[in-house]
Amino acid sequence: MREAVGPCSIRVASADAGETTRVRLRRSFARGDVATWGYDEARAARAVDARTVLESARSVICVAIAYATREPVRAPLEGRVSCYAWSLDYHRTLVAMLEKAAAGIDAYAGAHVTAVVCDTKPLAERAFAAGAGLGWVGKHTNLITPEAGSFAFLGEIVTALELASDAPLRKDCGRCTRCVDACPTGALRGDYTIDATRCISDLTQRTDGIPRPMRALVGTWVWGCDLCQWVCPPTQRAAIAGGPAFEPVSRRTAAPDLMSLLRLRSGEYRRDYEPTAMGWRGAAVLRRNAAVALGNLLDRAAVPALADALEHDPHPMVRGHVAWALGRIGSPPAIGALRTRRPKEGDPGVREEIDAAMTAQA
């Protein structure tokens, strides 16, 4: 049984997030902070106005739900997954809960006066939540709630009802820069903004190649990253309060064996990962991430599996990252696998990756 979602906080905001949020988002998009997601400045205008979700919107009921659960002890060749993705897809869990509440509001009003959002529509969720007093946006750009720190899922019920708005919290991060200092890629600027194109969470979810200079910085993360949240003092003080709904589906979702993940195919992907928040990018993305993680572990025991993937993986993107991993490990068998594959490789991008990997060891 996974129905219980754990502690939940509810506040109300007005239907417009305000000019400050509008300007902040416009500047973020203009800088290219979220370039890999294809967002443009027009999205900023839509995201701050709940009427783009519900034309008659007057208020936004903002909900924050604690989701952190106990982290597993990992074996040497197991990868890391951000804890939001361990469980069944939180979007479905929260949407089901919010839709049930929205149906009650509609019944009370005697008309359809609601629309549900959970990271599924262009709505500036953190800005609305901060405006409603659920928490404040930290320097890591996540919402920090008093109850759960930043390990809180956000959802909204946009409604045509005129509800009294709650006051925002008078809090910020002060001089604390722990999240900024902990970020391996320098994605956090320290001014409450982020270059998401450098964020490990973004890098592990993109569908093209991870830029070569960034790969060594990804570490063993195969989906998302929690480093900036773990070091956040309010999050460290918060209880591990996620309910049964957010427990890991299996060890494969919380601490995946990297060798097995490197061999992941569509059937296993549909069974093990598609029901989770990792289920929208495809098996090749997870295989690519496993290759990068194995390269960063520098464990020569991974060379036979990487060599096999270089020969047989059907996706050029994966083979290219496998070549990088073999070059990073750099043992004689690893370099031998690269030399063996080079004359047989038909994809020019993969050949370039093989050449770069061998050159790095020359």
Short mmCIF file of C-alpha atoms in Angstrom, two decimals:
data_model
loop_
_atom_site.label_atom_id
_atom_site.label_comp_id
_atom_site.label_asym_id
_atom_site.label_seq_id
_atom_site.Cartn_x
_atom_site.Cartn_y
_atom_site.Cartn_z
CA MET A 1 0.00 0.00 0.00
CA ARG A 2 1.46 3.36 -1.06
CA GLU A 3 -1.44 5.75 -0.57
CA ALA A 4 -0.01 7.81 2.33
CA VAL A 5 2.01 10.76 1.06
CA GLY A 6 3.22 12.19 4.36
CA PRO A 7 3.06 15.75 5.75
CA CYS A 8 1.33 18.31 3.58
CA SER A 9 1.25 22.13 3.80
CA ILE A 10 -1.34 24.29 2.05
CA ARG A 11 -1.38 28.04 1.40
CA VAL A 12 -3.13 30.38 -1.04
CA ALA A 13 -1.66 32.87 -3.53
CA SER A 14 -3.24 35.30 -5.95
CA ALA A 15 -3.53 34.28 -9.60
CA ASP A 16 -0.66 36.53 -10.71
CA ALA A 17 2.85 35.89 -9.41
CA GLY A 18 3.78 39.54 -9.91
CA GLU A 19 6.15 41.71 -11.89
CA THR A 20 9.25 40.69 -9.91
CA THR A 21 8.79 37.06 -10.91
CA ARG A 22 7.98 38.07 -14.48
CA VAL A 23 11.24 40.03 -14.78
CA ARG A 24 13.28 37.29 -13.09
CA LEU A 25 12.02 34.60 -15.46
CA ARG A 26 12.46 36.81 -18.51
CA ARG A 27 16.08 37.47 -17.56
CA SER A 28 16.68 33.78 -16.89
CA PHE A 29 15.40 32.77 -20.31
CA ALA A 30 17.32 35.60 -21.99
CA ARG A 31 20.58 34.36 -20.36
CA GLY A 32 19.93 30.86 -21.68
CA ASP A 33 19.74 29.37 -18.19
CA VAL A 34 17.21 26.77 -19.36
CA ALA A 35 18.31 26.56 -22.99
CA THR A 36 18.33 22.78 -23.14
CA TRP A 37 14.60 22.73 -22.36
CA GLY A 38 13.71 24.96 -25.31
CA TYR A 39 11.98 27.59 -23.17
CA ASP A 40 11.60 31.12 -24.53
CA GLU A 41 10.61 34.47 -23.06
CA ALA A 42 6.99 33.93 -24.04
CA ARG A 43 6.89 31.14 -21.48
CA ALA A 44 7.84 33.64 -18.76
CA ALA A 45 4.72 35.67 -19.48
CA ARG A 46 2.53 32.57 -19.36
CA ALA A 47 4.16 31.07 -16.26
CA VAL A 48 3.41 34.00 -13.94
CA ASP A 49 -0.29 34.24 -14.79
CA ALA A 50 -2.54 31.39 -13.64
CA ARG A 51 -5.13 32.48 -16.17
CA THR A 52 -3.07 30.67 -18.79
CA VAL A 53 -4.07 27.49 -16.94
CA LEU A 54 -7.66 28.50 -16.12
CA GLU A 55 -9.07 31.56 -17.89
CA SER A 56 -11.25 32.51 -14.92
CA ALA A 57 -8.49 32.01 -12.31
CA ARG A 58 -8.51 34.24 -9.25
CA SER A 59 -6.53 32.21 -6.72
CA VAL A 60 -3.95 29.43 -6.60
CA ILE A 61 -4.07 26.85 -3.81
CA CYS A 62 -0.43 25.82 -3.33
CA VAL A 63 0.50 22.49 -1.81
CA ALA A 64 3.89 21.21 -0.57
CA ILE A 65 4.38 17.55 0.33
CA ALA A 66 7.49 16.10 2.02
CA TYR A 67 9.05 13.30 -0.01
CA ALA A 68 12.45 12.44 1.48
CA THR A 69 12.90 8.80 2.50
CA ARG A 70 15.88 6.87 3.85
CA GLU A 71 18.84 6.64 1.49
CA PRO A 72 20.19 3.15 0.77
CA VAL A 73 23.76 2.11 1.45
CA ARG A 74 25.35 1.73 -1.97
CA ALA A 75 27.70 -0.96 -3.23
CA PRO A 76 30.88 0.10 -5.08
CA LEU A 77 29.41 -0.17 -8.62
CA GLU A 78 25.97 1.26 -7.91
CA GLY A 79 24.89 4.66 -9.18
CA ARG A 80 23.08 7.57 -7.57
CA VAL A 81 19.53 8.68 -8.33
CA SER A 82 17.91 11.84 -6.98
CA CYS A 83 15.47 10.73 -4.29
CA TYR A 84 12.48 12.36 -6.02
CA ALA A 85 12.73 9.63 -8.69
CA TRP A 86 12.99 6.55 -6.45
CA SER A 87 9.25 6.01 -6.16
CA LEU A 88 6.36 5.67 -8.55
CA ASP A 89 6.13 8.85 -10.61
CA TYR A 90 5.27 11.62 -8.18
CA HIS A 91 3.39 13.53 -10.89
CA ARG A 92 0.75 10.80 -10.98
CA THR A 93 0.64 10.50 -7.19
CA LEU A 94 0.18 14.22 -6.61
CA VAL A 95 -2.19 14.78 -9.52
CA ALA A 96 -4.49 12.04 -8.22
CA MET A 97 -4.53 13.66 -4.78
CA LEU A 98 -5.03 17.18 -6.15
CA GLU A 99 -7.78 16.09 -8.53
CA LYS A 100 -9.68 14.52 -5.64
CA ALA A 101 -9.46 17.78 -3.69
CA ALA A 102 -10.36 19.82 -6.78
CA ALA A 103 -13.45 17.68 -7.35
CA GLY A 104 -14.57 18.53 -3.81
CA ILE A 105 -14.11 22.25 -4.52
CA ASP A 106 -16.08 21.96 -7.75
CA ALA A 107 -18.88 20.15 -5.93
CA TYR A 108 -18.96 22.84 -3.26
CA ALA A 109 -19.10 25.59 -5.91
CA GLY A 110 -21.67 23.76 -8.00
CA ALA A 111 -19.57 24.34 -11.12
CA HIS A 112 -16.22 23.47 -12.64
CA VAL A 113 -13.97 26.11 -11.06
CA THR A 114 -10.58 24.35 -10.80
CA ALA A 115 -7.57 23.15 -12.79
CA VAL A 116 -4.77 21.00 -11.39
CA VAL A 117 -1.06 21.59 -12.00
CA CYS A 118 1.94 19.51 -10.93
CA ASP A 119 5.02 20.38 -13.00
CA THR A 120 2.86 19.66 -16.04
CA LYS A 121 1.93 23.13 -17.31
CA PRO A 122 3.80 26.45 -17.70
CA LEU A 123 3.22 27.74 -14.17
CA ALA A 124 5.95 29.27 -11.99
CA GLU A 125 5.25 26.86 -9.15
CA ARG A 126 8.06 27.95 -6.82
CA ALA A 127 7.15 31.61 -7.22
CA PHE A 128 3.49 30.97 -6.42
CA ALA A 129 4.44 28.75 -3.47
CA ALA A 130 6.82 31.40 -2.10
CA GLY A 131 4.19 34.08 -2.59
CA ALA A 132 1.73 31.95 -0.64
CA GLY A 133 4.15 31.52 2.27
CA LEU A 134 4.85 27.81 1.84
CA GLY A 135 8.55 28.59 2.00
CA TRP A 136 11.21 30.70 0.35
CA VAL A 137 13.35 30.12 -2.73
CA GLY A 138 16.91 29.31 -1.70
CA LYS A 139 20.21 30.00 -3.42
CA HIS A 140 19.94 26.54 -4.95
CA THR A 141 16.69 27.84 -6.53
CA ASN A 142 14.54 25.19 -4.86
CA LEU A 143 11.71 26.12 -2.50
CA ILE A 144 12.73 25.65 1.15
CA THR A 145 9.82 24.82 3.42
CA PRO A 146 9.97 25.06 7.24
CA GLU A 147 8.69 21.48 7.58
CA ALA A 148 10.62 19.51 4.92
CA GLY A 149 13.44 21.77 3.83
CA SER A 150 13.74 21.61 0.06
CA PHE A 151 12.69 17.95 -0.23
CA ALA A 152 9.08 18.92 -0.97
CA PHE A 153 6.97 18.28 -4.05
CA LEU A 154 4.81 21.18 -5.20
CA GLY A 155 1.34 21.07 -6.71
CA GLU A 156 -1.39 23.60 -7.34
CA ILE A 157 -5.15 23.85 -7.67
CA VAL A 158 -5.92 26.93 -9.75
CA THR A 159 -9.41 28.11 -9.01
CA ALA A 160 -11.92 30.72 -10.15
CA LEU A 161 -12.93 31.23 -6.51
CA GLU A 162 -11.70 34.40 -4.84
CA LEU A 163 -9.78 33.18 -1.78
CA ALA A 164 -7.88 35.21 0.79
CA SER A 165 -4.16 35.09 -0.01
CA ASP A 166 -1.61 34.10 2.63
CA ALA A 167 1.43 36.24 3.37
CA PRO A 168 4.90 35.25 2.15
CA LEU A 169 7.59 34.32 4.67
CA ARG A 170 10.16 36.97 5.50
CA LYS A 171 13.12 34.65 5.06
CA ASP A 172 16.13 34.15 2.81
CA CYS A 173 19.45 32.30 2.91
CA GLY A 174 21.43 35.18 4.37
CA ARG A 175 25.18 34.65 4.04
CA CYS A 176 24.96 30.87 3.68
CA THR A 177 26.59 29.54 0.49
CA ARG A 178 26.79 25.84 1.30
CA CYS A 179 24.77 24.81 -1.76
CA VAL A 180 26.88 27.03 -4.03
CA ASP A 181 30.09 25.59 -2.62
CA ALA A 182 28.84 22.00 -2.94
CA CYS A 183 27.83 22.19 -6.61
CA PRO A 184 30.54 20.33 -8.61
CA THR A 185 29.71 22.05 -11.89
CA GLY A 186 29.41 25.67 -10.74
CA ALA A 187 25.78 25.83 -11.86
CA LEU A 188 24.74 27.94 -8.85
CA ARG A 189 25.73 31.59 -9.02
CA GLY A 190 25.00 32.45 -5.38
CA ASP A 191 22.47 35.15 -6.30
CA TYR A 192 19.44 32.83 -6.27
CA THR A 193 19.90 32.00 -9.97
CA ILE A 194 21.11 28.86 -11.72
CA ASP A 195 22.64 28.03 -15.07
CA ALA A 196 20.61 24.87 -15.52
CA THR A 197 22.67 23.86 -18.55
CA ARG A 198 25.50 23.11 -16.08
CA CYS A 199 23.29 21.43 -13.46
CA ILE A 200 23.86 17.67 -13.06
CA SER A 201 20.11 17.15 -12.93
CA ASP A 202 19.79 18.80 -16.33
CA LEU A 203 22.85 17.05 -17.75
CA THR A 204 21.54 13.59 -16.83
CA GLN A 205 18.14 14.31 -18.38
CA ARG A 206 19.15 15.84 -21.70
CA THR A 207 18.59 13.63 -24.73
CA ASP A 208 21.74 14.58 -26.63
CA GLY A 209 25.33 14.09 -25.50
CA ILE A 210 26.63 15.39 -22.19
CA PRO A 211 29.30 17.98 -23.07
CA ARG A 212 32.70 16.35 -22.70
CA PRO A 213 34.12 18.88 -20.19
CA MET A 214 31.15 18.24 -17.89
CA ARG A 215 31.26 14.45 -17.78
CA ALA A 216 33.91 14.06 -15.09
CA LEU A 217 31.90 16.45 -12.89
CA VAL A 218 28.75 14.32 -13.03
CA GLY A 219 30.27 11.70 -10.75
CA THR A 220 28.08 8.62 -10.32
CA TRP A 221 24.72 10.39 -10.71
CA VAL A 222 22.63 8.58 -13.30
CA TRP A 223 19.49 10.69 -12.80
CA GLY A 224 19.25 14.05 -11.11
CA CYS A 225 21.38 15.30 -8.22
CA ASP A 226 20.67 16.12 -4.56
CA LEU A 227 24.01 17.58 -3.48
CA CYS A 228 22.85 21.18 -3.10
CA GLN A 229 19.85 20.04 -1.07
CA TRP A 230 21.72 17.67 1.24
CA VAL A 231 24.03 20.43 2.46
CA CYS A 232 21.22 22.97 2.97
CA PRO A 233 20.90 23.61 6.77
CA PRO A 234 17.07 23.78 6.84
CA THR A 235 16.90 20.53 4.88
CA GLN A 236 19.43 18.86 7.18
CA ARG A 237 17.31 19.86 10.17
CA ALA A 238 14.08 18.60 8.59
CA ALA A 239 12.77 15.13 9.33
CA ILE A 240 12.95 12.30 6.80
CA ALA A 241 9.20 12.55 6.41
CA GLY A 242 8.22 11.14 3.03
CA GLY A 243 5.26 8.79 3.26
CA PRO A 244 4.96 5.26 1.82
CA ALA A 245 4.01 6.71 -1.59
CA PHE A 246 7.60 7.92 -1.98
CA GLU A 247 9.47 4.80 -0.91
CA PRO A 248 11.72 3.32 -3.64
CA VAL A 249 9.95 1.04 -6.08
CA SER A 250 12.98 -1.25 -5.85
CA ARG A 251 16.71 -1.06 -5.31
CA ARG A 252 17.09 -0.63 -9.06
CA THR A 253 15.44 2.79 -8.88
CA ALA A 254 17.33 4.07 -5.82
CA ALA A 255 20.77 2.47 -6.25
CA PRO A 256 20.96 0.92 -9.73
CA ASP A 257 23.74 -1.51 -10.54
CA LEU A 258 25.73 0.35 -13.18
CA MET A 259 26.73 -2.76 -15.14
CA SER A 260 23.09 -3.81 -15.40
CA LEU A 261 22.04 -0.26 -16.30
CA LEU A 262 24.62 -0.20 -19.08
CA ARG A 263 22.88 -3.22 -20.62
CA LEU A 264 19.35 -1.84 -20.11
CA ARG A 265 16.96 -2.58 -22.95
CA SER A 266 13.40 -1.48 -23.67
CA GLY A 267 11.60 -4.35 -21.92
CA GLU A 268 13.48 -3.90 -18.64
CA TYR A 269 13.16 -0.14 -18.98
CA ARG A 270 9.39 -0.34 -19.26
CA ARG A 271 9.19 -2.67 -16.28
CA ASP A 272 11.66 -0.99 -13.90
CA TYR A 273 11.89 2.68 -14.83
CA GLU A 274 8.92 3.78 -16.91
CA PRO A 275 6.60 3.86 -13.85
CA THR A 276 8.96 6.35 -12.15
CA ALA A 277 9.93 9.97 -12.84
CA MET A 278 12.82 8.51 -14.89
CA GLY A 279 10.32 7.07 -17.31
CA TRP A 280 10.10 9.87 -19.88
CA ARG A 281 13.56 10.00 -21.49
CA GLY A 282 14.13 6.44 -22.64
CA ALA A 283 16.57 3.61 -21.97
CA ALA A 284 19.43 5.07 -24.04
CA VAL A 285 19.69 8.12 -21.74
CA LEU A 286 20.09 5.88 -18.69
CA ARG A 287 22.68 3.71 -20.49
CA ARG A 288 24.62 6.84 -21.43
CA ASN A 289 24.56 8.02 -17.82
CA ALA A 290 25.70 4.59 -16.59
CA ALA A 291 28.68 4.76 -18.96
CA VAL A 292 29.68 8.18 -17.61
CA ALA A 293 29.33 6.98 -14.01
CA LEU A 294 31.47 3.90 -14.69
CA GLY A 295 34.12 6.08 -16.29
CA ASN A 296 34.16 8.31 -13.22
CA LEU A 297 34.54 5.37 -10.86
CA LEU A 298 37.84 4.45 -12.61
CA ASP A 299 37.23 0.80 -11.71
CA ARG A 300 38.95 -1.53 -14.17
CA ALA A 301 36.39 -4.22 -13.37
CA ALA A 302 33.97 -2.24 -15.57
CA VAL A 303 36.14 -2.48 -18.70
CA PRO A 304 34.70 -5.76 -20.09
CA ALA A 305 31.13 -4.44 -19.82
CA LEU A 306 32.11 -1.11 -21.39
CA ALA A 307 33.99 -2.87 -24.20
CA ASP A 308 30.94 -5.00 -24.91
CA ALA A 309 28.73 -1.90 -25.00
CA LEU A 310 31.15 -0.18 -27.39
CA GLU A 311 30.75 -3.13 -29.75
CA HIS A 312 27.05 -3.83 -29.43
CA ASP A 313 25.03 -0.89 -28.09
CA PRO A 314 22.63 0.19 -30.87
CA HIS A 315 22.70 3.91 -29.97
CA PRO A 316 25.62 6.07 -31.20
CA MET A 317 25.20 8.48 -28.27
CA VAL A 318 25.73 5.63 -25.82
CA ARG A 319 28.73 4.24 -27.71
CA GLY A 320 30.31 7.70 -27.73
CA HIS A 321 30.04 8.06 -23.98
CA VAL A 322 31.26 4.49 -23.50
CA ALA A 323 34.35 5.42 -25.52
CA TRP A 324 34.93 8.38 -23.21
CA ALA A 325 34.60 6.11 -20.16
CA LEU A 326 37.12 3.63 -21.52
CA GLY A 327 39.54 6.45 -22.24
CA ARG A 328 39.07 7.84 -18.74
CA ILE A 329 39.83 4.45 -17.17
CA GLY A 330 42.80 4.21 -19.52
CA SER A 331 43.98 0.67 -18.71
CA PRO A 332 45.62 -1.38 -21.49
CA PRO A 333 42.44 -3.48 -22.01
CA ALA A 334 40.37 -0.27 -22.16
CA ILE A 335 42.61 1.31 -24.80
CA GLY A 336 42.71 -2.03 -26.63
CA ALA A 337 38.90 -2.03 -26.84
CA LEU A 338 38.97 1.46 -28.35
CA ARG A 339 41.58 0.46 -30.95
CA THR A 340 39.62 -2.67 -31.86
CA ARG A 341 36.40 -0.76 -32.38
CA ARG A 342 37.80 2.26 -34.24
CA PRO A 343 38.06 0.74 -37.76
CA LYS A 344 34.63 -0.91 -37.45
CA GLU A 345 32.71 2.12 -36.14
CA GLY A 346 30.40 3.60 -38.77
CA ASP A 347 29.22 6.69 -36.92
CA PRO A 348 31.51 9.74 -37.36
CA GLY A 349 30.57 11.17 -33.97
CA VAL A 350 31.51 7.94 -32.20
CA ARG A 351 34.78 7.73 -34.16
CA GLU A 352 35.59 11.24 -32.96
CA GLU A 353 34.87 10.19 -29.36
CA ILE A 354 37.15 7.16 -29.77
CA ASP A 355 39.93 9.33 -31.21
CA ALA A 356 39.58 11.85 -28.37
CA ALA A 357 39.65 9.06 -25.77
CA MET A 358 42.81 7.52 -27.23
CA THR A 359 44.46 10.92 -27.66
CA ALA A 360 43.86 11.68 -23.99
CA GLN A 361 45.92 8.61 -23.12
CA ALA A 362 48.71 9.22 -25.64
#
